[in-house]
């Protein structure tokens, strides 16, 4: 039976597991993440081209150390073990793993002893990223060492005949400059993958699958105007044309002019059937007097469902399908080395809809990462200012207003936020930043305006750099840009007399304030 062109990444709890899958995909090979105990019967049915064991925080000799089904080593499928994954191979194949004489964390020099396959095309030495406390003290039978470092005499091993390889370092991180080349050698030289998985091939296959699944039925899509829902709507429209019915709900919590821009872009540029619903009054009346963040989120999510349900019913019984922009991180977020979880995270604007409304689901992006969705968007000619837009939370500006959400506070925040974004774009910084916004605080402070005393709101600017939002660092925006933003906000807007800049990283802080 022919192997598929998929690489299976088994997760043993590494913080870098998603990164492994992303790197493999960047090399043009499709990859899927599954928990470490992914059933052997499924692996036999799927027949991946190769398997990668992620790293992890455990020690192989711990009582409850996560280990895969031992039958995985007898399938004849190439295996690459990374860090803890290397130790798993060694432990299974009767090698010896001990606590290292010296823990190794950070950059190290790797000396390559064999350039045949995994390290083909590399120099005699290269820089790699280490992160381990255990190390190999005895190589397994029928394996040979192929690289070492000053601290680890056995830093990479192989059994060429059985196509099993292990490395003590992390090739998937940017701190290992030749990491992509090493992964490429595993994929192409050892697994025989072809590297023909591209955004263009995804679009072609997705369109065929959507048409086959939908037939002559209609599909409803909640179009928020964010990256995921926008790309989803355009892809669906290409596949099924006027069978697609989009609904945009203005909850009154959007950024300045956002709803107007969504309607204009999708009706005029893409000629998509779009129902616009202004539900501002409904949302604000339900949020009146509510200050607790989690309560706000629940009210907004529930109200969205009610409004969406009402609009969907107007379509009659013709709409059988609900399209959602679920991404791969949402699907795998709750899957860790502790084992698979039945709980799958849902965005607020889709949470509960399938159960309540009996739609069949269409989720074309459930195996894609955010950056892959952006690439597909560019391929579908969606404007760059929409594709490059910063992430925006489902509950919108409600979680950027500390305290009660009112129309006047929303209007004030919208204007302040707009100034901040304008200035970042003007300074050429917007695309370098993952997310930037203004938070309206629940405190007021004394200020002076002209000759008069003011007692007005304080606002905080928040801007972070990140790859995927899982961790983030505060953006180093030049002082003169921050000063200009502060001056504009306090001079142009009545109601804010003090501006601060948030210099917290995630962790320990979150990106949003609520």
Tab-separated table of N, CA and C in Angstrom, residues 221-338:
chain	number	residue	atom	x	y	z
A	221	UNK	N	-22.737	31.863	6.194
A	221	UNK	CA	-21.419	32.186	6.737
A	221	UNK	C	-21.501	33.493	7.513
A	222	UNK	N	-21.095	33.446	8.775
A	222	UNK	CA	-21.021	34.673	9.571
A	222	UNK	C	-19.756	35.426	9.190
A	223	UNK	N	-19.918	36.590	8.581
A	223	UNK	CA	-18.770	37.349	8.060
A	223	UNK	C	-18.472	38.527	8.982
A	224	UNK	N	-17.434	38.376	9.809
A	224	UNK	CA	-17.100	39.444	10.760
A	224	UNK	C	-16.260	40.533	10.101
A	225	UNK	N	-15.516	40.151	9.054
A	225	UNK	CA	-14.594	41.096	8.431
A	225	UNK	C	-13.167	40.852	8.864
A	226	UNK	N	-12.960	39.888	9.780
A	226	UNK	CA	-11.611	39.494	10.153
A	226	UNK	C	-10.985	38.651	9.052
A	227	UNK	N	-9.722	38.317	9.215
A	227	UNK	CA	-8.982	37.582	8.188
A	227	UNK	C	-9.647	36.236	7.871
A	228	UNK	N	-9.927	35.433	8.910
A	228	UNK	CA	-10.417	34.071	8.691
A	228	UNK	C	-11.769	34.045	7.983
A	229	UNK	N	-12.727	34.837	8.489
A	229	UNK	CA	-14.064	34.802	7.881
A	229	UNK	C	-14.054	35.412	6.485
A	230	UNK	N	-13.184	36.392	6.250
A	230	UNK	CA	-13.106	37.025	4.927
A	230	UNK	C	-12.574	36.060	3.870
A	231	UNK	N	-11.482	35.370	4.218
A	231	UNK	CA	-10.897	34.409	3.274
A	231	UNK	C	-11.874	33.248	3.047
A	232	UNK	N	-12.532	32.830	4.118
A	232	UNK	CA	-13.517	31.751	4.022
A	232	UNK	C	-14.641	32.129	3.059
A	233	UNK	N	-15.164	33.349	3.202
A	233	UNK	CA	-16.279	33.789	2.350
A	233	UNK	C	-15.880	33.808	0.876
A	234	UNK	N	-14.690	34.314	0.589
A	234	UNK	CA	-14.246	34.400	-0.811
A	234	UNK	C	-14.007	33.004	-1.386
A	235	UNK	N	-13.421	32.114	-0.602
A	235	UNK	CA	-13.194	30.735	-1.068
A	235	UNK	C	-14.529	30.042	-1.356
A	236	UNK	N	-15.489	30.180	-0.445
A	236	UNK	CA	-16.805	29.563	-0.634
A	236	UNK	C	-17.502	30.127	-1.867
A	237	UNK	N	-17.393	31.442	-2.040
A	237	UNK	CA	-18.049	32.084	-3.188
A	237	UNK	C	-17.466	31.587	-4.498
A	238	UNK	N	-16.145	31.386	-4.520
A	238	UNK	CA	-15.506	30.829	-5.717
A	238	UNK	C	-16.012	29.418	-6.005
A	239	UNK	N	-16.272	28.683	-4.927
A	239	UNK	CA	-16.688	27.285	-5.094
A	239	UNK	C	-18.164	27.142	-5.457
A	240	UNK	N	-19.043	27.937	-4.796
A	240	UNK	CA	-20.491	27.702	-4.972
A	240	UNK	C	-21.281	28.948	-5.360
A	241	UNK	N	-20.608	30.070	-5.588
A	241	UNK	CA	-21.290	31.275	-6.083
A	241	UNK	C	-22.432	31.732	-5.203
A	242	UNK	N	-23.606	31.937	-5.809
A	242	UNK	CA	-24.754	32.501	-5.092
A	242	UNK	C	-25.439	31.539	-4.133
A	243	UNK	N	-24.918	30.327	-4.018
A	243	UNK	CA	-25.443	29.421	-2.986
A	243	UNK	C	-24.961	29.849	-1.599
A	244	UNK	N	-24.020	30.795	-1.592
A	244	UNK	CA	-23.474	31.303	-0.323
A	244	UNK	C	-24.275	32.517	0.147
A	245	UNK	N	-24.678	32.495	1.403
A	245	UNK	CA	-25.372	33.626	2.032
A	245	UNK	C	-24.557	34.073	3.241
A	246	UNK	N	-23.972	35.267	3.160
A	246	UNK	CA	-23.188	35.787	4.287
A	246	UNK	C	-24.029	36.720	5.146
A	247	UNK	N	-23.764	36.687	6.435
A	247	UNK	CA	-24.461	37.578	7.368
A	247	UNK	C	-23.416	38.346	8.162
A	248	UNK	N	-23.480	39.678	8.114
A	248	UNK	CA	-22.581	40.496	8.936
A	248	UNK	C	-23.401	41.173	10.018
A	249	UNK	N	-23.062	40.872	11.259
A	249	UNK	CA	-23.775	41.465	12.390
A	249	UNK	C	-22.913	42.558	13.003
A	250	UNK	N	-23.415	43.794	12.954
A	250	UNK	CA	-22.733	44.902	13.620
A	250	UNK	C	-23.235	44.926	15.056
A	251	UNK	N	-22.362	44.515	15.975
A	251	UNK	CA	-22.763	44.454	17.389
A	251	UNK	C	-22.494	45.766	18.129
A	252	UNK	N	-22.028	46.776	17.376
A	252	UNK	CA	-21.734	48.054	18.019
A	252	UNK	C	-20.397	48.072	18.721
A	253	UNK	N	-19.670	46.948	18.639
A	253	UNK	CA	-18.395	46.813	19.353
A	253	UNK	C	-17.226	46.733	18.376
A	254	UNK	N	-17.478	47.163	17.127
A	254	UNK	CA	-16.467	47.064	16.080
A	254	UNK	C	-15.550	48.291	16.100
A	255	UNK	N	-14.439	48.194	15.332
A	255	UNK	CA	-13.546	49.333	15.170
A	255	UNK	C	-14.205	50.387	14.277
A	256	UNK	N	-13.613	51.558	14.198
A	256	UNK	CA	-14.197	52.677	13.446
A	256	UNK	C	-14.417	52.305	11.966
A	257	UNK	N	-15.628	52.517	11.487
A	257	UNK	CA	-16.029	52.294	10.080
A	257	UNK	C	-15.891	50.840	9.617
A	258	UNK	N	-15.679	49.914	10.542
A	258	UNK	CA	-15.390	48.540	10.140
A	258	UNK	C	-16.571	47.878	9.420
A	259	UNK	N	-17.765	48.007	9.974
A	259	UNK	CA	-18.925	47.368	9.351
A	259	UNK	C	-19.179	47.921	7.952
A	260	UNK	N	-19.054	49.244	7.808
A	260	UNK	CA	-19.269	49.868	6.487
A	260	UNK	C	-18.268	49.330	5.464
A	261	UNK	N	-17.016	49.174	5.907
A	261	UNK	CA	-15.976	48.673	4.999
A	261	UNK	C	-16.222	47.215	4.600
A	262	UNK	N	-16.689	46.410	5.555
A	262	UNK	CA	-16.979	44.997	5.264
A	262	UNK	C	-18.065	44.900	4.194
A	263	UNK	N	-19.154	45.647	4.397
A	263	UNK	CA	-20.272	45.613	3.445
A	263	UNK	C	-19.815	46.059	2.068
A	264	UNK	N	-19.083	47.165	2.021
A	264	UNK	CA	-18.620	47.706	0.732
A	264	UNK	C	-17.695	46.714	0.018
A	265	UNK	N	-16.722	46.168	0.752
A	265	UNK	CA	-15.739	45.258	0.140
A	265	UNK	C	-16.408	44.021	-0.440
A	266	UNK	N	-17.276	43.390	0.337
A	266	UNK	CA	-17.797	42.087	-0.085
A	266	UNK	C	-18.989	42.190	-1.033
A	267	UNK	N	-19.761	43.274	-0.903
A	267	UNK	CA	-20.853	43.443	-1.872
A	267	UNK	C	-20.335	43.989	-3.200
A	268	UNK	N	-19.503	45.012	-3.123
A	268	UNK	CA	-19.074	45.700	-4.341
A	268	UNK	C	-17.920	45.008	-5.053
A	269	UNK	N	-16.883	44.598	-4.291
A	269	UNK	CA	-15.698	44.017	-4.927
A	269	UNK	C	-15.869	42.542	-5.265
A	270	UNK	N	-16.528	41.789	-4.362
A	270	UNK	CA	-16.622	40.345	-4.578
A	270	UNK	C	-18.014	39.880	-4.984
A	271	UNK	N	-18.989	40.816	-4.949
A	271	UNK	CA	-20.376	40.516	-5.382
A	271	UNK	C	-20.942	39.310	-4.646
A	272	UNK	N	-20.728	39.290	-3.335
A	272	UNK	CA	-21.211	38.198	-2.484
A	272	UNK	C	-22.540	38.597	-1.854
A	273	UNK	N	-23.498	37.665	-1.796
A	273	UNK	CA	-24.772	37.919	-1.110
A	273	UNK	C	-24.481	38.191	0.362
A	274	UNK	N	-24.814	39.397	0.815
A	274	UNK	CA	-24.476	39.766	2.193
A	274	UNK	C	-25.648	40.474	2.860
A	275	UNK	N	-26.097	39.915	3.962
A	275	UNK	CA	-27.141	40.548	4.775
A	275	UNK	C	-26.461	41.318	5.899
A	276	UNK	N	-26.753	42.623	5.988
A	276	UNK	CA	-26.171	43.458	7.040
A	276	UNK	C	-27.206	43.662	8.139
A	277	UNK	N	-26.815	43.368	9.380
A	277	UNK	CA	-27.728	43.513	10.512
A	277	UNK	C	-27.099	44.463	11.532
A	278	UNK	N	-27.763	45.589	11.793
A	278	UNK	CA	-27.270	46.494	12.833
A	278	UNK	C	-27.970	46.140	14.140
A	279	UNK	N	-27.242	45.421	14.996
A	279	UNK	CA	-27.818	44.977	16.271
A	279	UNK	C	-27.198	45.726	17.443
A	280	UNK	N	-26.676	46.905	17.174
A	280	UNK	CA	-25.984	47.693	18.213
A	280	UNK	C	-26.841	47.854	19.467
A	281	UNK	N	-28.098	48.285	19.278
A	281	UNK	CA	-28.970	48.555	20.436
A	281	UNK	C	-29.232	47.302	21.258
A	282	UNK	N	-29.388	46.149	20.558
A	282	UNK	CA	-29.647	44.876	21.259
A	282	UNK	C	-28.470	44.528	22.168
A	283	UNK	N	-27.256	44.606	21.620
A	283	UNK	CA	-26.063	44.248	22.388
A	283	UNK	C	-25.842	45.208	23.559
A	284	UNK	N	-25.951	46.512	23.287
A	284	UNK	CA	-25.668	47.496	24.344
A	284	UNK	C	-26.691	47.431	25.468
A	285	UNK	N	-27.935	47.144	25.123
A	285	UNK	CA	-28.951	47.057	26.190
A	285	UNK	C	-28.663	45.858	27.104
A	286	UNK	N	-28.172	44.760	26.509
A	286	UNK	CA	-27.873	43.572	27.327
A	286	UNK	C	-26.590	43.749	28.145
A	287	UNK	N	-25.703	44.638	27.696
A	287	UNK	CA	-24.444	44.865	28.420
A	287	UNK	C	-24.563	45.949	29.483
A	288	UNK	N	-25.718	46.589	29.549
A	288	UNK	CA	-25.897	47.699	30.490
A	288	UNK	C	-25.640	47.249	31.930
A	289	UNK	N	-24.761	47.966	32.602
A	289	UNK	CA	-24.467	47.684	34.011
A	289	UNK	C	-23.519	46.521	34.249
A	290	UNK	N	-23.071	45.842	33.182
A	290	UNK	CA	-22.193	44.667	33.331
A	290	UNK	C	-20.725	45.119	33.322
A	291	UNK	N	-19.978	44.725	34.338
A	291	UNK	CA	-18.558	45.121	34.406
A	291	UNK	C	-17.610	43.919	34.433
A	292	UNK	N	-18.124	42.734	34.791
A	292	UNK	CA	-17.261	41.549	34.934
A	292	UNK	C	-16.901	40.986	33.545
A	293	UNK	N	-15.588	40.848	33.251
A	293	UNK	CA	-15.154	40.477	31.898
A	293	UNK	C	-15.779	39.186	31.347
A	294	UNK	N	-15.804	38.123	32.155
A	294	UNK	CA	-16.322	36.846	31.657
A	294	UNK	C	-17.817	36.933	31.384
A	295	UNK	N	-18.515	37.725	32.185
A	295	UNK	CA	-19.953	37.925	31.988
A	295	UNK	C	-20.198	38.652	30.670
A	296	UNK	N	-19.359	39.650	30.398
A	296	UNK	CA	-19.466	40.382	29.121
A	296	UNK	C	-19.345	39.409	27.953
A	297	UNK	N	-18.317	38.566	28.007
A	297	UNK	CA	-18.067	37.617	26.918
A	297	UNK	C	-19.268	36.692	26.701
A	298	UNK	N	-19.812	36.174	27.788
A	298	UNK	CA	-20.939	35.241	27.672
A	298	UNK	C	-22.167	35.925	27.087
A	299	UNK	N	-22.441	37.137	27.540
A	299	UNK	CA	-23.604	37.882	27.027
A	299	UNK	C	-23.445	38.143	25.536
A	300	UNK	N	-22.247	38.573	25.133
A	300	UNK	CA	-22.002	38.885	23.715
A	300	UNK	C	-22.128	37.614	22.871
A	301	UNK	N	-21.546	36.513	23.340
A	301	UNK	CA	-21.624	35.252	22.606
A	301	UNK	C	-23.057	34.774	22.450
A	302	UNK	N	-23.826	34.830	23.553
A	302	UNK	CA	-25.213	34.367	23.523
A	302	UNK	C	-26.072	35.261	22.638
A	303	UNK	N	-25.854	36.566	22.725
A	303	UNK	CA	-26.636	37.514	21.912
A	303	UNK	C	-26.333	37.318	20.438
A	304	UNK	N	-25.060	37.067	20.134
A	304	UNK	CA	-24.683	36.807	18.736
A	304	UNK	C	-25.464	35.608	18.196
A	305	UNK	N	-25.524	34.539	18.989
A	305	UNK	CA	-26.237	33.329	18.566
A	305	UNK	C	-27.708	33.648	18.287
A	306	UNK	N	-28.330	34.409	19.194
A	306	UNK	CA	-29.754	34.751	19.033
A	306	UNK	C	-30.000	35.554	17.765
A	307	UNK	N	-29.156	36.563	17.531
A	307	UNK	CA	-29.323	37.413	16.338
A	307	UNK	C	-29.051	36.609	15.070
A	308	UNK	N	-27.985	35.817	15.095
A	308	UNK	CA	-27.617	35.019	13.921
A	308	UNK	C	-28.714	34.004	13.592
A	309	UNK	N	-29.246	33.377	14.635
A	309	UNK	CA	-30.293	32.367	14.461
A	309	UNK	C	-31.522	32.979	13.789
A	310	UNK	N	-31.883	34.184	14.243
A	310	UNK	CA	-33.045	34.892	13.684
A	310	UNK	C	-32.845	35.164	12.195
A	311	UNK	N	-31.626	35.607	11.832
A	311	UNK	CA	-31.333	35.911	10.426
A	311	UNK	C	-31.295	34.639	9.576
A	312	UNK	N	-30.723	33.568	10.131
A	312	UNK	CA	-30.614	32.311	9.392
A	312	UNK	C	-31.996	31.744	9.079
A	313	UNK	N	-32.941	31.914	10.015
A	313	UNK	CA	-34.296	31.399	9.803
A	313	UNK	C	-34.981	32.092	8.628
A	314	UNK	N	-34.609	33.344	8.394
A	314	UNK	CA	-35.210	34.091	7.276
A	314	UNK	C	-34.848	33.471	5.930
A	315	UNK	N	-33.771	32.680	5.911
A	315	UNK	CA	-33.356	32.033	4.660
A	315	UNK	C	-34.210	30.808	4.346
A	316	UNK	N	-35.094	30.474	5.282
A	316	UNK	CA	-35.943	29.299	5.068
A	316	UNK	C	-35.159	28.025	5.272
A	317	UNK	N	-35.650	26.945	4.716
A	317	UNK	CA	-34.995	25.654	4.910
A	317	UNK	C	-33.938	25.350	3.880
A	318	UNK	N	-33.600	26.342	3.041
A	318	UNK	CA	-32.657	26.073	1.954
A	318	UNK	C	-31.214	25.955	2.442
A	319	UNK	N	-30.916	26.599	3.559
A	319	UNK	CA	-29.533	26.595	4.048
A	319	UNK	C	-29.304	25.385	4.954
A	320	UNK	N	-28.569	24.436	4.442
A	320	UNK	CA	-28.282	23.216	5.210
A	320	UNK	C	-26.956	23.307	5.956
A	321	UNK	N	-26.062	24.186	5.469
A	321	UNK	CA	-24.689	24.191	5.972
A	321	UNK	C	-24.328	25.512	6.649
A	322	UNK	N	-23.503	25.406	7.675
A	322	UNK	CA	-22.933	26.574	8.334
A	322	UNK	C	-21.417	26.525	8.121
A	323	UNK	N	-20.854	27.585	7.582
A	323	UNK	CA	-19.404	27.650	7.358
A	323	UNK	C	-18.742	28.349	8.534
A	324	UNK	N	-17.664	27.770	9.031
A	324	UNK	CA	-16.916	28.355	10.146
A	324	UNK	C	-15.440	28.454	9.787
A	325	UNK	N	-14.790	29.491	10.292
A	325	UNK	CA	-13.367	29.702	10.015
A	325	UNK	C	-12.471	29.081	11.060
A	326	UNK	N	-12.849	27.930	11.603
A	326	UNK	CA	-12.046	27.233	12.614
A	326	UNK	C	-10.645	26.954	12.070
A	327	UNK	N	-9.626	27.294	12.858
A	327	UNK	CA	-8.234	27.062	12.447
A	327	UNK	C	-7.639	25.873	13.192
A	328	UNK	N	-6.518	25.390	12.691
A	328	UNK	CA	-5.878	24.206	13.261
A	328	UNK	C	-5.489	24.385	14.738
A	329	UNK	N	-4.919	25.547	15.125
A	329	UNK	CA	-4.592	25.722	16.552
A	329	UNK	C	-5.823	25.595	17.461
A	330	UNK	N	-7.019	25.992	16.957
A	330	UNK	CA	-8.237	25.840	17.757
A	330	UNK	C	-8.555	24.364	17.973
A	331	UNK	N	-8.271	23.557	16.954
A	331	UNK	CA	-8.581	22.127	17.008
A	331	UNK	C	-7.611	21.395	17.933
A	332	UNK	N	-6.325	21.763	17.856
A	332	UNK	CA	-5.318	21.004	18.616
A	332	UNK	C	-4.958	21.640	19.951
A	333	UNK	N	-5.548	22.814	20.254
A	333	UNK	CA	-5.133	23.558	21.446
A	333	UNK	C	-5.240	22.733	22.721
A	334	UNK	N	-6.276	21.921	22.804
A	334	UNK	CA	-6.485	21.164	24.046
A	334	UNK	C	-5.845	19.776	24.005
A	335	UNK	N	-5.113	19.479	22.949
A	335	UNK	CA	-4.455	18.167	22.851
A	335	UNK	C	-3.011	18.319	23.322
A	336	UNK	N	-2.649	17.615	24.363
A	336	UNK	CA	-1.286	17.723	24.882
A	336	UNK	C	-0.769	16.342	25.237
A	337	UNK	N	0.431	16.297	25.795
A	337	UNK	CA	1.016	15.003	26.135
A	337	UNK	C	0.214	14.296	27.228
A	338	UNK	N	-0.700	15.014	27.879
A	338	UNK	CA	-1.532	14.368	28.896
A	338	UNK	C	-2.582	13.478	28.231
